[in-house]
Amino acid sequence: MINYLYDGTFSGLLSAIFDSYDRRDKAVSVYPEFLYSPDLFLDEYTVITDEQKALRVWKGLQHKLSDRWQLNMYMASFTENREEIQHLFDCIHYIFDSKQNISYNYGNEHVISVAQTARKVHKERHRIVEFLRFQHTVDGMFFAKIDPLYNVLPLVRNHFKNRYADQQWIIYDTKRRYGVYYDLHEVKEVTFNFDESLIDKKRNKLTENMVSQEEELYNNLWKDYYKSINIAERKNSKLQKQFLPQRFWKNLIEMNA
Amino acid sequence: MSSDRIREKLQILSAAAKYDVSCASSGVNRKNTSKGLGDAHACGICHSFTEDGRCIALLKLLYTNNCIYDCAFCISRRSNDIPRAAFTVDEIVDLTVNFYRRNYIEGLFLSSGIFRNADYTMERLTLIVKKLRLEHRFNGYIHLKTIPGASEDLIMEAGLYADRMSINLELPTEAALKQLAPEKSHETVKRELGLVHNKLVLYKDERKIIKSTPRFVPAGQSTQMVIGATKETDKDIMYTASAYYKGFSLKRVYYSGYIPVNDDSRMPAIGSQPPLLRENRLYQTDWLIRLYGFEVQEILNDANPHLDTDMDPKLSWALRNLHMFPVDVNTAAYEMILRVPGIGILSAKKIIQARRYGRLHVQQLQKIGISYNRAKFFITCADSPYALKDPDAVYIKKNIMDNSKSKYLKVPQNQLSLF
Ligand code: SF4
């Protein structure tokens, strides 16, 4: 038994796979740094993320996996749950150790776990695509803040780039304290500490002097719209919450009367 | 524009549009070319959900609620004394673009009462979508209603800019429509669905040869029927739906439980609950026909003109056809696995893939995500404890019902919980 410690990135995890074969370690438990508390009774090995090694492992996987499953692997690597990371690690070993292509063997616990984790990450990504809201600022920029369960910014930036090609926008992850910025040409990662005083705490929006003149009108029009298309006779709040989890409500003006 | 007036218009003309239930924004991949605004995704995206759990993807508006017709089931009919309003072309364009830029919506669903005449109205609608596409380079989703009786030229022009077009059957049978909306007819609906359908097929074929052939209604057509306003059986409703699916390759038929808006002794009184459970059962049947390979006659026929209320149509069908079970999931064809209550499309596909690596056991089936408590009466697998030698429909039904009380005894979920 040995604990592997890696930096939490996909390349880091692939490097860990490389090292585990190299060192012939069996029964490896993998931990991303942000989930690790040292265990005095177990051996510990710190993986150095090495893009070369990672690439070799990835090439090997590509050889054995369909496009769909390559995407599954990548998506699943965004999980921040220890057991799911372990399943991913074990699944990759399982794939390398088998002669046949076993990625569709849903009867195997690692394979099914990776498929499910990938789905969860995909769902979170989709929810950000759905429930992210831009506010139009005084300087003509569109600003949105998010706090997703997983670090999905790398997974959504292209969607927004394709869609909002003719407006400048920033999406900021308040949990992970970084954002992406589109300047009409390309999307760049930006790290800054968001100035909390720019947020009107009560309404969870940018303060009035930060937003453009017509922002208030379109906010009101959207709230009006939300109210008037409701069909009271069909009320079903449970269903609403299932599709629109309450943790997103704070960012949606229509949910805050 | 004054902000109070535009707010008032929006309230009137969105409230009147809400009875059109389609909110689908799916079925087309429209790319954002030349750095314009927006794109459309085949999978569809919802941006909010109403209190009744319905997806909000589109800005659903009437251009005007002025109407020369007098359909008995409609809030906007000419004999109603209600506030009337009409947008200008620019107002709708503005709202759409500004909502879209804030990620509130996927696009526009535009409909209208018939103002002056069909062509005048259709012309306005076409102007709006044209302006969005050409002047604002808007590539978001556009669903446009075809106005009954509009000229062929106008409909054809609109089809070059819309992603989806629809025209509503309104009621499931021509007889009912004659009674409640004498100015309308299924014949008109057929004419217009047919026009668009023919052109659509033609353009699709041409595109295969000439790449530059413009796209024409790329997300296809849909229609809607109000159910529970008049006395049709479920069989009447689904046979009509199935005929239109086949005749015009419709993408969707929508079933909208009638919500009484007018006092009319021929229909349910104001305040009666909309038939939500029935609506749900019809949608389930619709899915079985479109995606699960069932023929409508297998589910509804003279012996069974109504869908069961206490169980879904897939389970009813299985209980009536126990001679076809149990299905061995380790050997049966995909089509048959799909017919097992408790197994959906995703799980059926996974089963087919997974069984190549060895015979599947109960625990693996559960992990794959089938609803085992339901399916167990209808399947065998490697370590199946159930050998249904003498299957008994009453016993199975009771057993399934007892084990899923919470789901089936409660008042209708206004939802499409599918199998
Ligand atoms: S034509 Fe349409 S808007 Fe006019 S009364 Fe009939 S259903 Fe209502």
PDB file of N, CA and C and ligand atoms in Angstrom, chain B residues 67-71 73-78 112-114 148 170 184, ligand 1:
ATOM      1  N   CYS B  67     -57.155  39.720 -32.795  1.00  0.00           N
ATOM      2  CA  CYS B  67     -57.427  38.595 -33.677  1.00  0.00           C
ATOM      3  C   CYS B  67     -58.815  38.695 -34.290  1.00  0.00           C
ATOM      4  N   ILE B  68     -58.901  38.351 -35.574  1.00  0.00           N
ATOM      5  CA  ILE B  68     -60.199  38.401 -36.252  1.00  0.00           C
ATOM      6  C   ILE B  68     -60.990  37.115 -36.048  1.00  0.00           C
ATOM      7  N   TYR B  69     -60.351  36.079 -35.493  1.00  0.00           N
ATOM      8  CA  TYR B  69     -61.035  34.805 -35.279  1.00  0.00           C
ATOM      9  C   TYR B  69     -61.634  34.746 -33.881  1.00  0.00           C
ATOM     10  N   ASP B  70     -62.450  33.742 -33.683  1.00  0.00           N
ATOM     11  CA  ASP B  70     -63.148  33.637 -32.405  1.00  0.00           C
ATOM     12  C   ASP B  70     -63.117  32.202 -31.865  1.00  0.00           C
ATOM     13  N   CYS B  71     -61.946  31.630 -31.764  1.00  0.00           N
ATOM     14  CA  CYS B  71     -61.831  30.250 -31.292  1.00  0.00           C
ATOM     15  C   CYS B  71     -62.231  30.152 -29.814  1.00  0.00           C
ATOM     16  N   PHE B  73     -61.668  28.234 -27.379  1.00  0.00           N
ATOM     17  CA  PHE B  73     -60.738  27.838 -26.317  1.00  0.00           C
ATOM     18  C   PHE B  73     -59.639  28.873 -26.096  1.00  0.00           C
ATOM     19  N   CYS B  74     -59.697  30.005 -26.804  1.00  0.00           N
ATOM     20  CA  CYS B  74     -58.549  30.914 -26.807  1.00  0.00           C
ATOM     21  C   CYS B  74     -58.847  32.214 -26.071  1.00  0.00           C
ATOM     22  N   ILE B  75     -57.884  32.629 -25.276  1.00  0.00           N
ATOM     23  CA  ILE B  75     -58.045  33.856 -24.488  1.00  0.00           C
ATOM     24  C   ILE B  75     -58.086  35.094 -25.387  1.00  0.00           C
ATOM     25  N   SER B  76     -57.426  35.012 -26.537  1.00  0.00           N
ATOM     26  CA  SER B  76     -57.312  36.198 -27.402  1.00  0.00           C
ATOM     27  C   SER B  76     -58.449  36.339 -28.412  1.00  0.00           C
ATOM     28  N   ARG B  77     -59.421  35.448 -28.408  1.00  0.00           N
ATOM     29  CA  ARG B  77     -60.477  35.486 -29.437  1.00  0.00           C
ATOM     30  C   ARG B  77     -61.163  36.860 -29.450  1.00  0.00           C
ATOM     31  N   ARG B  78     -61.702  37.215 -30.591  1.00  0.00           N
ATOM     32  CA  ARG B  78     -62.152  38.603 -30.783  1.00  0.00           C
ATOM     33  C   ARG B  78     -63.289  38.996 -29.857  1.00  0.00           C
ATOM     34  N   SER B 112     -48.702  34.805 -33.300  1.00  0.00           N
ATOM     35  CA  SER B 112     -49.534  36.008 -33.334  1.00  0.00           C
ATOM     36  C   SER B 112     -50.997  35.673 -33.479  1.00  0.00           C
ATOM     37  N   GLY B 113     -51.838  36.571 -32.988  1.00  0.00           N
ATOM     38  CA  GLY B 113     -53.240  36.544 -33.372  1.00  0.00           C
ATOM     39  C   GLY B 113     -53.300  36.995 -34.820  1.00  0.00           C
ATOM     40  N   ILE B 114     -54.435  36.770 -35.451  1.00  0.00           N
ATOM     41  CA  ILE B 114     -54.525  37.159 -36.855  1.00  0.00           C
ATOM     42  C   ILE B 114     -55.059  38.585 -36.933  1.00  0.00           C
ATOM     43  N   PRO B 148     -52.494  30.483 -40.150  1.00  0.00           N
ATOM     44  CA  PRO B 148     -53.398  29.727 -41.020  1.00  0.00           C
ATOM     45  C   PRO B 148     -53.949  30.613 -42.137  1.00  0.00           C
ATOM     46  N   GLU B 170     -54.802  22.367 -32.966  1.00  0.00           N
ATOM     47  CA  GLU B 170     -55.695  22.901 -31.928  1.00  0.00           C
ATOM     48  C   GLU B 170     -56.487  21.811 -31.230  1.00  0.00           C
ATOM     49  N   LYS B 184     -61.518  27.682 -38.418  1.00  0.00           N
ATOM     50  CA  LYS B 184     -60.303  26.897 -38.648  1.00  0.00           C
ATOM     51  C   LYS B 184     -60.651  25.513 -39.167  1.00  0.00           C
TER      52      LYS B 184
HETATM   53  S1  SF4 C   1     -56.778  32.336 -34.425  1.00  0.00           S
HETATM   54 FE1  SF4 C   1     -55.311  31.940 -32.783  1.00  0.00          FE
HETATM   55  S2  SF4 C   1     -55.251  33.850 -31.609  1.00  0.00           S
HETATM   56 FE2  SF4 C   1     -57.045  33.947 -32.922  1.00  0.00          FE
HETATM   57  S3  SF4 C   1     -58.697  33.224 -31.629  1.00  0.00           S
HETATM   58 FE3  SF4 C   1     -57.975  31.450 -32.789  1.00  0.00          FE
HETATM   59  S4  SF4 C   1     -56.420  30.518 -31.453  1.00  0.00           S
HETATM   60 FE4  SF4 C   1     -56.796  32.583 -30.677  1.00  0.00          FE
END
